[in-house]
JSON list of C-alpha atoms in Angstrom, two decimals:
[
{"chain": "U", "resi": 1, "resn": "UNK", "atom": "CA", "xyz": [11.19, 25.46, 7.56]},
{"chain": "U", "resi": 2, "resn": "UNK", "atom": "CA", "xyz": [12.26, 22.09, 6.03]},
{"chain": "U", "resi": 3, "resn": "UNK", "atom": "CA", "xyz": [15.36, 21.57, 8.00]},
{"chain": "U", "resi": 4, "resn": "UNK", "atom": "CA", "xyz": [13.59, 19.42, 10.45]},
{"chain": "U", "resi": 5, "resn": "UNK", "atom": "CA", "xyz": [11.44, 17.66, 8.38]},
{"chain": "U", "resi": 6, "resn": "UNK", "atom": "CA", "xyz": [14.92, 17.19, 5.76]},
{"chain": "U", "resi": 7, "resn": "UNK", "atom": "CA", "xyz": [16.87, 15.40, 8.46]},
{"chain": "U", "resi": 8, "resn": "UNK", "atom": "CA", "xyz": [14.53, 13.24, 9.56]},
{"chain": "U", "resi": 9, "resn": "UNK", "atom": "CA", "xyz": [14.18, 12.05, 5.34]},
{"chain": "U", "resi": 10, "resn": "UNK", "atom": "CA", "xyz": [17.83, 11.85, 5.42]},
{"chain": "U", "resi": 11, "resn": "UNK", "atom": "CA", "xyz": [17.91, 10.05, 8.43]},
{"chain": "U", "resi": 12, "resn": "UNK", "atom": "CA", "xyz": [15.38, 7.23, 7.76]},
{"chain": "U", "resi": 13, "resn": "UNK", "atom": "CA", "xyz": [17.34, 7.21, 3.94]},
{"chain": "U", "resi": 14, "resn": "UNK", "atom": "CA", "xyz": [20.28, 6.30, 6.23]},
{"chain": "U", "resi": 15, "resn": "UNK", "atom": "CA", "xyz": [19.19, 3.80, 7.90]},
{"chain": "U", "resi": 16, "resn": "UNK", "atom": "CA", "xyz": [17.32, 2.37, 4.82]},
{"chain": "U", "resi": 17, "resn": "UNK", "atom": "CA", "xyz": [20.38, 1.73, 2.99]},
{"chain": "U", "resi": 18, "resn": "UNK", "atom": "CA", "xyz": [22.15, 0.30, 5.93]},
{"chain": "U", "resi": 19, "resn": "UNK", "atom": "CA", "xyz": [19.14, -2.38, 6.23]},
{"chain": "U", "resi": 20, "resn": "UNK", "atom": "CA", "xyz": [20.12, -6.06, 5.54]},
{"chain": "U", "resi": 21, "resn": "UNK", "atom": "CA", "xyz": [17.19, -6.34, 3.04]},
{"chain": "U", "resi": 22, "resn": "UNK", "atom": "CA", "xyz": [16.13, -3.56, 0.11]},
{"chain": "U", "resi": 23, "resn": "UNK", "atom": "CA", "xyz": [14.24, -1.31, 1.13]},
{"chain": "U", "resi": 24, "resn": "UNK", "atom": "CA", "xyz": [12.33, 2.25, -0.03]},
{"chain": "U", "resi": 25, "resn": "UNK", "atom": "CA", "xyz": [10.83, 5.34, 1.59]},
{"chain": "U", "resi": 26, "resn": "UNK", "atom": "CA", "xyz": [7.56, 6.75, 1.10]},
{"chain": "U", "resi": 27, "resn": "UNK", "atom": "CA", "xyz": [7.07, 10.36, 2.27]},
{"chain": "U", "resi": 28, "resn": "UNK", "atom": "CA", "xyz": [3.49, 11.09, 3.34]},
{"chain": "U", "resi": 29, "resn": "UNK", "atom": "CA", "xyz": [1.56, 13.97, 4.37]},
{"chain": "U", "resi": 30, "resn": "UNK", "atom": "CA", "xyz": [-1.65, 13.42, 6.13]},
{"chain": "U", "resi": 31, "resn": "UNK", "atom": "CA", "xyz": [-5.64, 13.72, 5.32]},
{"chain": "U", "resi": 32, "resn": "UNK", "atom": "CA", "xyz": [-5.84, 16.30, 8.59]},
{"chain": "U", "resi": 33, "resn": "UNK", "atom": "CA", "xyz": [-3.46, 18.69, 6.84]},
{"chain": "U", "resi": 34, "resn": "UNK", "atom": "CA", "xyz": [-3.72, 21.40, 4.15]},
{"chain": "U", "resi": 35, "resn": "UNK", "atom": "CA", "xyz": [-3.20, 20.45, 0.98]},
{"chain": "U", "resi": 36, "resn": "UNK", "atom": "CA", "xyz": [-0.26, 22.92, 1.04]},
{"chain": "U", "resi": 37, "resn": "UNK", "atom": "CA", "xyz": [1.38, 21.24, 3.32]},
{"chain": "U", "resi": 38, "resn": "UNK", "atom": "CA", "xyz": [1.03, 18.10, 1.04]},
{"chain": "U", "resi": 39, "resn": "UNK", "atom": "CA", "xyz": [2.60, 19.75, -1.47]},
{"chain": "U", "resi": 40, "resn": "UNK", "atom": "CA", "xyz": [5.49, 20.91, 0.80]},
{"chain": "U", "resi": 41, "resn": "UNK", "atom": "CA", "xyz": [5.96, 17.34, 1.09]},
{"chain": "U", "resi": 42, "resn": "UNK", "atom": "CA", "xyz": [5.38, 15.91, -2.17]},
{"chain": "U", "resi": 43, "resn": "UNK", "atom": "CA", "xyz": [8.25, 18.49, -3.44]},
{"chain": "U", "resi": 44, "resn": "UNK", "atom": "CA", "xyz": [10.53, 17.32, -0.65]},
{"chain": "U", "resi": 45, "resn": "UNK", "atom": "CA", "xyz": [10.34, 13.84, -2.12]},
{"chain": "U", "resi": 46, "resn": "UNK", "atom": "CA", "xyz": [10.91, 14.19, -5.66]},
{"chain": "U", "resi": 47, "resn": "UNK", "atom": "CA", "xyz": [14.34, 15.85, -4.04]},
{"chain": "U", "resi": 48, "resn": "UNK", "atom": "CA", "xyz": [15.13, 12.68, -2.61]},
{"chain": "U", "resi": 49, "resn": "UNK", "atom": "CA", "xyz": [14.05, 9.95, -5.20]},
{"chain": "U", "resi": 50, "resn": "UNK", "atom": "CA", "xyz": [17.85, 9.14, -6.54]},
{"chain": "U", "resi": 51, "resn": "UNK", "atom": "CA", "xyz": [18.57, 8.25, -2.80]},
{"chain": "U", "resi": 52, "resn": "UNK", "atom": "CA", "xyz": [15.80, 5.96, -2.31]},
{"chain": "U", "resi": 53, "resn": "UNK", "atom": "CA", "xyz": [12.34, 7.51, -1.73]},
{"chain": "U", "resi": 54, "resn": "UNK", "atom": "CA", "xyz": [10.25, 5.88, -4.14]},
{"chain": "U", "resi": 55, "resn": "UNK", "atom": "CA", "xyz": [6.95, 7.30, -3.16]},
{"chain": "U", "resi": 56, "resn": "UNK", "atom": "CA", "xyz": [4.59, 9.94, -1.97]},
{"chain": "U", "resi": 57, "resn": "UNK", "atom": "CA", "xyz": [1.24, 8.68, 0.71]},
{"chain": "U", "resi": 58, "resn": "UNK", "atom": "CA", "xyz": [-1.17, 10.30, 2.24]},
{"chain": "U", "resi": 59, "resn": "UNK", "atom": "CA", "xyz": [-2.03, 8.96, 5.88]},
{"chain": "U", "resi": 60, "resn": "UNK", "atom": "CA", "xyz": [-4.45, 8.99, 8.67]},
{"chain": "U", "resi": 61, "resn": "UNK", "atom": "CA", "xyz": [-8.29, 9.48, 8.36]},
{"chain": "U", "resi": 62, "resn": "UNK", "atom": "CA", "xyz": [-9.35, 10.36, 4.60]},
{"chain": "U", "resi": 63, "resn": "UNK", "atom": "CA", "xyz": [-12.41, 12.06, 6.21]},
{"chain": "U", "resi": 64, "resn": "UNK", "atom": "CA", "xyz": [-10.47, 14.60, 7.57]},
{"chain": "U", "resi": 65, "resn": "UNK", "atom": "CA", "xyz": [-9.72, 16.04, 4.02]},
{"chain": "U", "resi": 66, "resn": "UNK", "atom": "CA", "xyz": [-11.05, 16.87, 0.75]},
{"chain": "U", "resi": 67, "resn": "UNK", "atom": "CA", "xyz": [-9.61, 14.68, -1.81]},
{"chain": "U", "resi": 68, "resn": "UNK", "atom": "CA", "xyz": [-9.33, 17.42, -4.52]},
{"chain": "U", "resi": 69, "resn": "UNK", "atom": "CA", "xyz": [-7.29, 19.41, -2.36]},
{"chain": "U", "resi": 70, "resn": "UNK", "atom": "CA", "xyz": [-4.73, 16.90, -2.30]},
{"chain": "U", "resi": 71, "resn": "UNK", "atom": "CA", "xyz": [-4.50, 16.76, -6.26]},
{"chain": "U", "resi": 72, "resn": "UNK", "atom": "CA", "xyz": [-1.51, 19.47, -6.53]},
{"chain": "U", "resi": 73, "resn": "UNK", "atom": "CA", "xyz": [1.04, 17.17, -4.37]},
{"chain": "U", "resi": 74, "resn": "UNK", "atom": "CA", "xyz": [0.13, 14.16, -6.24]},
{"chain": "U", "resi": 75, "resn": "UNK", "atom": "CA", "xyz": [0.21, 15.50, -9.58]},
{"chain": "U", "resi": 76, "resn": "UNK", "atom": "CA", "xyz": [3.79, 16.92, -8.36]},
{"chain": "U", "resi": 77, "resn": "UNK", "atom": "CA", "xyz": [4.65, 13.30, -6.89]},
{"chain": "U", "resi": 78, "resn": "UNK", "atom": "CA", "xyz": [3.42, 11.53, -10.33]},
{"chain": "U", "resi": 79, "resn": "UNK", "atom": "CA", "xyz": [5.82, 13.87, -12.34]},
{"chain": "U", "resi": 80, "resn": "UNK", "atom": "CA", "xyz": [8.74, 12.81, -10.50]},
{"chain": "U", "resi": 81, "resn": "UNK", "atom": "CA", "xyz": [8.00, 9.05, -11.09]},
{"chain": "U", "resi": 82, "resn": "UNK", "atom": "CA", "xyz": [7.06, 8.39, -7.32]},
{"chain": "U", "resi": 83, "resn": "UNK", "atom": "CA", "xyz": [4.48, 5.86, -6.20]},
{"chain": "U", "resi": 84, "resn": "UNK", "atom": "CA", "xyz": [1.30, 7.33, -5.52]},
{"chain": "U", "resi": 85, "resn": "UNK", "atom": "CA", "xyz": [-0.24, 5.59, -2.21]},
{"chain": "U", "resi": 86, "resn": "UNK", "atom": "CA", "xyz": [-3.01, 7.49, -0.30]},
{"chain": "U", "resi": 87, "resn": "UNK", "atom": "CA", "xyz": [-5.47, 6.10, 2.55]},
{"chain": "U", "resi": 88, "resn": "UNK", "atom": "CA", "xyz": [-8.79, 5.70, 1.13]},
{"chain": "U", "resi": 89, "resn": "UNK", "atom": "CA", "xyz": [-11.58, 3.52, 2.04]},
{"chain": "U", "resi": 90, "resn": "UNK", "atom": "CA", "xyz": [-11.29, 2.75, 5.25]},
{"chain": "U", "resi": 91, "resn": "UNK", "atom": "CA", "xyz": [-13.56, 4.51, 6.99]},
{"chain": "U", "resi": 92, "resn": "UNK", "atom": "CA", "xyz": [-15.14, 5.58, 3.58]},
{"chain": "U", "resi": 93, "resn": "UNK", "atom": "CA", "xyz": [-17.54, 4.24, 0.78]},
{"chain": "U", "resi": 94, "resn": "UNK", "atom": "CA", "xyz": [-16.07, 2.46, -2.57]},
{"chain": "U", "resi": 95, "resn": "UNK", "atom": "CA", "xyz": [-16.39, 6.33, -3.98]},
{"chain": "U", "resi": 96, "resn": "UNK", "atom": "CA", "xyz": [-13.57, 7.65, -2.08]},
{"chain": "U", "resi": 97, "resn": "UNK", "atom": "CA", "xyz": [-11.44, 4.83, -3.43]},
{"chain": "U", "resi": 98, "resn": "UNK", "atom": "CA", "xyz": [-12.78, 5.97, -7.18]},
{"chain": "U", "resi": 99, "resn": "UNK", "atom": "CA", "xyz": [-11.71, 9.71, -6.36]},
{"chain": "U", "resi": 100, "resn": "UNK", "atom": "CA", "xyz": [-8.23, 8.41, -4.88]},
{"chain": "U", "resi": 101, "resn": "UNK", "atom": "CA", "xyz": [-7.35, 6.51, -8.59]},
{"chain": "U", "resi": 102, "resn": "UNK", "atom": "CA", "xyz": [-9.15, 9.58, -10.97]},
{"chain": "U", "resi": 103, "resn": "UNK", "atom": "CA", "xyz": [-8.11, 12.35, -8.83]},
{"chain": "U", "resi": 104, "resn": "UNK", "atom": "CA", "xyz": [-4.93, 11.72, -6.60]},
{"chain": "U", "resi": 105, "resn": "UNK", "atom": "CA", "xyz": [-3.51, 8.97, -9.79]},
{"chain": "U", "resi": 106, "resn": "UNK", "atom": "CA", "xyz": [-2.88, 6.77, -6.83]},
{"chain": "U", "resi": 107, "resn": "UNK", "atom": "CA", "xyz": [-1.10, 3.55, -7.78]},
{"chain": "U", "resi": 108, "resn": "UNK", "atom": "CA", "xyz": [-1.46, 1.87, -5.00]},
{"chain": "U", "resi": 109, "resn": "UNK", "atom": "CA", "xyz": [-4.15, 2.11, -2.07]},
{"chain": "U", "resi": 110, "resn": "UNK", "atom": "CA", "xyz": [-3.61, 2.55, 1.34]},
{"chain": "U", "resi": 111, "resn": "UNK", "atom": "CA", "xyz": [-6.55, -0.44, 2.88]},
{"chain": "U", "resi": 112, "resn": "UNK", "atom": "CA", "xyz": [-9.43, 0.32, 0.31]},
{"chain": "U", "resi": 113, "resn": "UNK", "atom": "CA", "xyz": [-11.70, -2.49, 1.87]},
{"chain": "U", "resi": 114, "resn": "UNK", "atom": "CA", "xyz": [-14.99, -0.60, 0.58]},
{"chain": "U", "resi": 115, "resn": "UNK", "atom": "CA", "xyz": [-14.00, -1.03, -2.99]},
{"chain": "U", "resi": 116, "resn": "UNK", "atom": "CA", "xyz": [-15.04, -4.51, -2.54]},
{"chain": "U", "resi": 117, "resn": "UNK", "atom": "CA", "xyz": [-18.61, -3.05, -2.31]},
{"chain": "U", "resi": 118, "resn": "UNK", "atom": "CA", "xyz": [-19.03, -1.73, -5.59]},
{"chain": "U", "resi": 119, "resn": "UNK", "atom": "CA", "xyz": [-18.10, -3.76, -9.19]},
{"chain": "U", "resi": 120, "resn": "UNK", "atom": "CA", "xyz": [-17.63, -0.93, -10.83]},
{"chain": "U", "resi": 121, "resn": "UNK", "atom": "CA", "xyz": [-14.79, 0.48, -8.60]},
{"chain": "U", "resi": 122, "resn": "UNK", "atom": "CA", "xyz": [-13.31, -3.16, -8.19]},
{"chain": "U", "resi": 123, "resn": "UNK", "atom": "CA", "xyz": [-13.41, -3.07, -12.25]},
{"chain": "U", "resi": 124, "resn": "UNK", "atom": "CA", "xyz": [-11.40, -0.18, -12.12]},
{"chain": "U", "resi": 125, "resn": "UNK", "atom": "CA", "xyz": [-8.60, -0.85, -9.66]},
{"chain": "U", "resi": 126, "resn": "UNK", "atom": "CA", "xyz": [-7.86, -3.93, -12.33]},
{"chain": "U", "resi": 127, "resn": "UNK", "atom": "CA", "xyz": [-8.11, -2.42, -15.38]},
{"chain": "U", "resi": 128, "resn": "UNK", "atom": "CA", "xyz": [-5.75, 0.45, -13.77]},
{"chain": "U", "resi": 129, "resn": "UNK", "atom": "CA", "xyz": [-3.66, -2.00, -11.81]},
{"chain": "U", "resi": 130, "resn": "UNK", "atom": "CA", "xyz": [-4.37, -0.14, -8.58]},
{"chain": "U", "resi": 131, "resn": "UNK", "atom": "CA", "xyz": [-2.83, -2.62, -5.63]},
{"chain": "U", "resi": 132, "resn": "UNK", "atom": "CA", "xyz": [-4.61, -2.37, -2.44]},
{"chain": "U", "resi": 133, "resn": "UNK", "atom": "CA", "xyz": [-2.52, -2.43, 0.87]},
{"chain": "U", "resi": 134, "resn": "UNK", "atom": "CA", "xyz": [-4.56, -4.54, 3.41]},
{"chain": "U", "resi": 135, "resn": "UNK", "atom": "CA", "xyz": [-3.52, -5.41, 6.86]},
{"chain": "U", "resi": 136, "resn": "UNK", "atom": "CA", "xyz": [-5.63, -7.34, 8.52]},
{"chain": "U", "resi": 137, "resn": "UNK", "atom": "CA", "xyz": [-5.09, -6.49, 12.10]},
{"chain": "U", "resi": 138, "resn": "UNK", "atom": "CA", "xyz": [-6.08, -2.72, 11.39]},
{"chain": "U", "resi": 139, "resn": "UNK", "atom": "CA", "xyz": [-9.80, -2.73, 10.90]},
{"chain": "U", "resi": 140, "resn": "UNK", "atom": "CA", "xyz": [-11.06, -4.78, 14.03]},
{"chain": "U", "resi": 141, "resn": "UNK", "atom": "CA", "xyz": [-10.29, -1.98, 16.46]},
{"chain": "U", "resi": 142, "resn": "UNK", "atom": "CA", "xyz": [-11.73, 0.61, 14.42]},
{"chain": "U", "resi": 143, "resn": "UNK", "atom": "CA", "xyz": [-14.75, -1.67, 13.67]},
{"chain": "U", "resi": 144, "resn": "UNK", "atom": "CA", "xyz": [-14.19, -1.66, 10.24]},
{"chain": "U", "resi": 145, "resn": "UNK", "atom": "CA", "xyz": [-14.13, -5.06, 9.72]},
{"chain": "U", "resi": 146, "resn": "UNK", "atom": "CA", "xyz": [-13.92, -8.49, 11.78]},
{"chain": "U", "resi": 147, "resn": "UNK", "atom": "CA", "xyz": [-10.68, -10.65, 10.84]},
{"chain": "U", "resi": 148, "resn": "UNK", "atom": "CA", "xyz": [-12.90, -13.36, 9.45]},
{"chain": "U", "resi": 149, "resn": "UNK", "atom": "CA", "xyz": [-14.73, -10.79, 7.19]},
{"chain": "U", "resi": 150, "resn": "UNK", "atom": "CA", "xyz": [-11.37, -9.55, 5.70]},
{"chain": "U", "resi": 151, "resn": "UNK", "atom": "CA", "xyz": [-12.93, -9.23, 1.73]},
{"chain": "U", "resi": 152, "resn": "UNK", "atom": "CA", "xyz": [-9.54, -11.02, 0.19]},
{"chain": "U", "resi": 153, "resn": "UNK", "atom": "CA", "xyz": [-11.01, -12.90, -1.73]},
{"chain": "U", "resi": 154, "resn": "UNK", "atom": "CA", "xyz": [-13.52, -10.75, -3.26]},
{"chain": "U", "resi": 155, "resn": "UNK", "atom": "CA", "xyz": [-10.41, -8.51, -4.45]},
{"chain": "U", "resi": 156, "resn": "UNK", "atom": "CA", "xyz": [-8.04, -11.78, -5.86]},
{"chain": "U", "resi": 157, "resn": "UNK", "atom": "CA", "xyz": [-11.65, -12.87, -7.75]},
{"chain": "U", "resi": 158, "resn": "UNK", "atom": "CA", "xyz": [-11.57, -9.39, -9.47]},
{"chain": "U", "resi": 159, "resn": "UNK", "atom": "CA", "xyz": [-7.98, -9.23, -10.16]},
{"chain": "U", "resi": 160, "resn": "UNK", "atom": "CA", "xyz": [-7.09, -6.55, -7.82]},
{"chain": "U", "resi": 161, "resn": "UNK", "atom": "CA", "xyz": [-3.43, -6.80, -6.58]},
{"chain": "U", "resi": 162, "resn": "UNK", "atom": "CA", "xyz": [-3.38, -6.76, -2.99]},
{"chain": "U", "resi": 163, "resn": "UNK", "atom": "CA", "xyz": [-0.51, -6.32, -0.89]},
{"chain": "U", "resi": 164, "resn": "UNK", "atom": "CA", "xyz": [-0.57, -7.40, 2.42]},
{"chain": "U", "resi": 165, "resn": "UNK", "atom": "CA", "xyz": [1.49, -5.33, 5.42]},
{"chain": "U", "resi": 166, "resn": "UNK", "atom": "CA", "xyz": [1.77, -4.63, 8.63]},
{"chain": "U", "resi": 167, "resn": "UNK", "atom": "CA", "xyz": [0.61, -0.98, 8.63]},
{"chain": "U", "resi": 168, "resn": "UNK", "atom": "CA", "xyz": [2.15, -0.27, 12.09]},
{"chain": "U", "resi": 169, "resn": "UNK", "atom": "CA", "xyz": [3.22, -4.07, 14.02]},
{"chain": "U", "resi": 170, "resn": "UNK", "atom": "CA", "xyz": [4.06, -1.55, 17.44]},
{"chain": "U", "resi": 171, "resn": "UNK", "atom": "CA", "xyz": [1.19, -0.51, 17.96]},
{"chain": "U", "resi": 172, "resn": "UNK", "atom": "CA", "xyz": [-0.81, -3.78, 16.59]},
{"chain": "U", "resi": 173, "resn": "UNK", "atom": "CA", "xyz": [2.02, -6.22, 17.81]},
{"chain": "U", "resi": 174, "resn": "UNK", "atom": "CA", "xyz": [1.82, -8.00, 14.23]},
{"chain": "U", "resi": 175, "resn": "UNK", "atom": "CA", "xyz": [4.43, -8.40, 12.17]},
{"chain": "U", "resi": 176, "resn": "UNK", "atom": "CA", "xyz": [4.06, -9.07, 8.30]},
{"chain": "U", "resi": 177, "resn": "UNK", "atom": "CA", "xyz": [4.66, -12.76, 9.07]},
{"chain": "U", "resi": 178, "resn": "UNK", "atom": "CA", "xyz": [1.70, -12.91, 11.11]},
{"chain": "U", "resi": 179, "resn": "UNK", "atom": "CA", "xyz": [-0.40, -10.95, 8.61]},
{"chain": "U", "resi": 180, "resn": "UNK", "atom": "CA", "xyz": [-0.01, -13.91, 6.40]},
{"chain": "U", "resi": 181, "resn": "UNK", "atom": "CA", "xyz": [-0.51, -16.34, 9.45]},
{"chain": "U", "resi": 182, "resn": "UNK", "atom": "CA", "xyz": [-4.01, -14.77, 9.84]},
{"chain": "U", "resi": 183, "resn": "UNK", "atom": "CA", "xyz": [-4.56, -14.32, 6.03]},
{"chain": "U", "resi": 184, "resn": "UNK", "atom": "CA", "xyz": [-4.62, -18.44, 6.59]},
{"chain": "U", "resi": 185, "resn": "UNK", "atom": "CA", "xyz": [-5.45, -19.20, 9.66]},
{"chain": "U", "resi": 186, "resn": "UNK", "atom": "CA", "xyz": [-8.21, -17.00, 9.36]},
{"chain": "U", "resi": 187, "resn": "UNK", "atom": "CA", "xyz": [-9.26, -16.24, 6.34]},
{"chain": "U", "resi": 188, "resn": "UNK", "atom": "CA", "xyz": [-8.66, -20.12, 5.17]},
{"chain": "U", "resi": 189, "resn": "UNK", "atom": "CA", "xyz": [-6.47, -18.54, 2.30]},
{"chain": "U", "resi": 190, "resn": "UNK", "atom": "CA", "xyz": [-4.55, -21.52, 0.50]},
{"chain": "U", "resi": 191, "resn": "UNK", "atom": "CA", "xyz": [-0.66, -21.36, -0.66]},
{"chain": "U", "resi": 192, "resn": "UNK", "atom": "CA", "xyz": [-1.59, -20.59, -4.07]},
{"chain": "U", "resi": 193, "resn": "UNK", "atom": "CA", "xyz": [-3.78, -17.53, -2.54]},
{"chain": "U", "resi": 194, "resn": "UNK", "atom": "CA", "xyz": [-1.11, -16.44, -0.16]},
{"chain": "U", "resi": 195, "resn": "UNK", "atom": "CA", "xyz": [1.12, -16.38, -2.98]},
{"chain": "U", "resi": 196, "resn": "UNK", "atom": "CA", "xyz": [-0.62, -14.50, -4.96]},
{"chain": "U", "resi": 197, "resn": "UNK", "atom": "CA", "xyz": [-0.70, -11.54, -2.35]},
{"chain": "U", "resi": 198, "resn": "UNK", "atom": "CA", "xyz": [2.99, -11.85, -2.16]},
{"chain": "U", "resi": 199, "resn": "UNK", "atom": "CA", "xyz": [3.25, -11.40, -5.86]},
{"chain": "U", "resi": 200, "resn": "UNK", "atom": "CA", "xyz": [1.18, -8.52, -5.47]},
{"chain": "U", "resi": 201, "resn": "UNK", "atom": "CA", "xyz": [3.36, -6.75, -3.22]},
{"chain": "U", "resi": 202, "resn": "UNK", "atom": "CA", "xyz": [5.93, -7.44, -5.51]},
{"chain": "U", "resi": 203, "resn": "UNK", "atom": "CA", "xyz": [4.60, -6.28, -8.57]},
{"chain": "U", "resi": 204, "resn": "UNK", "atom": "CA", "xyz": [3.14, -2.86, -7.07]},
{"chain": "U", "resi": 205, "resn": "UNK", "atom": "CA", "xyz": [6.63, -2.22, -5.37]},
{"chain": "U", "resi": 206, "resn": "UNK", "atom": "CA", "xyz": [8.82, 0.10, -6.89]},
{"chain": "U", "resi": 207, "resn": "UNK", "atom": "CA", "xyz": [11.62, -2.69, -6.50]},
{"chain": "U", "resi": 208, "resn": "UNK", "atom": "CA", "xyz": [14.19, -2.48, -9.84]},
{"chain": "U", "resi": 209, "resn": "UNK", "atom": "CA", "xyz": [12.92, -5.63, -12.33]},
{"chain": "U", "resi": 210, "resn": "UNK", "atom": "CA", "xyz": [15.47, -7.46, -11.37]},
{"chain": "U", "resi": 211, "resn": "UNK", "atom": "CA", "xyz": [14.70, -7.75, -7.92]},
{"chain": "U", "resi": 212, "resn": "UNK", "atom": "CA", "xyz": [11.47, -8.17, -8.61]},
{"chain": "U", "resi": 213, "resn": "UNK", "atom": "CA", "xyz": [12.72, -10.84, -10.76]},
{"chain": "U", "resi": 214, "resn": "UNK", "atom": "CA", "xyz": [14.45, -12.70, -7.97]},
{"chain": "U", "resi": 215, "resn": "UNK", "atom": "CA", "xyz": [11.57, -11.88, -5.80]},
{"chain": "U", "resi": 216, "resn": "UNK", "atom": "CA", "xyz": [8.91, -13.78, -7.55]},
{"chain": "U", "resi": 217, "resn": "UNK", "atom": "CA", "xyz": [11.27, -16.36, -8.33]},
{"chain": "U", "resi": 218, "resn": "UNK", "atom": "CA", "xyz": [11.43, -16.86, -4.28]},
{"chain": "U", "resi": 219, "resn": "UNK", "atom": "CA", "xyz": [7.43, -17.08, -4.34]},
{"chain": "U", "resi": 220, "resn": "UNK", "atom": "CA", "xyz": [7.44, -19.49, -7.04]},
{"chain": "U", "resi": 221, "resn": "UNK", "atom": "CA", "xyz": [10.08, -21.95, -5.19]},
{"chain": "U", "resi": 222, "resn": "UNK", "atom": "CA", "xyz": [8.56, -21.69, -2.16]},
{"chain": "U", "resi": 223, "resn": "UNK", "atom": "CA", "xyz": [4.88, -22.09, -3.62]},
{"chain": "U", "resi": 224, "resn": "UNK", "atom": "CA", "xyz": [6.36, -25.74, -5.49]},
{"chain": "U", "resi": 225, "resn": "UNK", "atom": "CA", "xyz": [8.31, -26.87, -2.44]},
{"chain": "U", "resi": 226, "resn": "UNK", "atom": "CA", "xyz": [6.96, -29.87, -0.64]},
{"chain": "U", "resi": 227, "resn": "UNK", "atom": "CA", "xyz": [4.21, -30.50, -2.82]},
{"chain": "U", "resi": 228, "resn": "UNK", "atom": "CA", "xyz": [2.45, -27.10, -1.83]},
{"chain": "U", "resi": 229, "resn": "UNK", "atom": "CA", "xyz": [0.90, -26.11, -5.71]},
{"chain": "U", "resi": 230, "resn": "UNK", "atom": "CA", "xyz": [-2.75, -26.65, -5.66]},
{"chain": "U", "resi": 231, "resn": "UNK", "atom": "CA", "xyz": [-2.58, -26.52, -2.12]}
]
């Protein structure tokens, strides 16, 4: 029953390590499925995290599912070492971002806008580390948000890592470049803001430390070149 699902793992593994820059897989099930089915998946990952899946998601609209049901194939997903990364707030309240850390473990958000509703859940996210994945072209056609109201800097105030990306740049036409173009074009983020998102989507990576190392040595010389600190 896996032999589909095995070769397409094995074939995005592939073409992962042929990539010209790192890269790592996340495996996710989705909100409309069983829980079972999560599982199914969560299992099939931890088989494939020596050859470069480093995490388990859970995609799609988190309305669609229970979040309790969904515990099983994270708790399977957390004993294997795996990222934890489901959608959550998005089209939900700063509660469903709460049940995604206490009940899924989830150590890194998929959007999780709402959170910047409610202290107490912003609290949280930093005292757990919980990064948030925002990319700002995917709430304005979902009216979730406009560009300019993109809360940012609510979640750098609290200390919530945030990790920008391009959630899906065919379908949006964005690339991660122009996430950060927006981030300050839009948003008014300055370089020191900007590169404190791209620190955050180092530090919640599962990159080895020493590519992280290198990584946020990048962020740092490009953050002090041409008179850009303070900026």
């Amino acid at each position: 029953a896996l032999g589909g699902l095995e070769a397409t793992v094995e074939a995005v593994l592939t073409a992962a390590a042929a990539a010209p820059l790192p890269m790592g897989v996340v495996v996710a099930s989705s909100w409309a499925r069983s829980g079972e089915h999560a599982t199914t998946l969560a299992r099939l990952a931890t088989r494939y995290a020596a050859d470069g899946v480093v995490g388990f998601g859970l995609s799609n609209d988190e309305r669609l599912g229970r979040v309790e049901a969904f515990a099983p194939a994270f708790r399977v997903a957390a004993d294997a070492g795996l990222l934890r990364t489901p959608h959550g707030g998005f089209f939900t309240g700063p509660s469903h971002v709460r049940d995604c850390v206490e009940l899924l473990g989830a150590t890194r958000v998929g959007h999780g806008t709402s959170a910047a509703t409610e202290p107490a859940v912003l609290d949280l996210l930093a005292e757990r580390g919980v990064a948030l994945e925002l990319c700002p072209t995917s709430y304005p056609p979902f009216g979730v948000h406009a560009l300019d109201e993109l809360p940012v800097r609510t979640f750098l105030a609290a200390d919530v890592p945030v990790a920008i990306g391009s959630d899906d740049p065919l379908l949006f036409a964005v690339g991660l470049a122009g996430q950060y173009a927006l981030c300050r074009d839009v948003l008014g983020l300055t370089d020191a803001e900007l590169a404190a998102l791209a620190r955050g989507s180092i530090t919640s990576s599962a990159a080895p430390e020493p590519l992280r190392r290198t990584l946020l040595a990048g962020v740092d010389a490009w953050l002090t070149a041409d008179g850009r600190v303070g900026a």
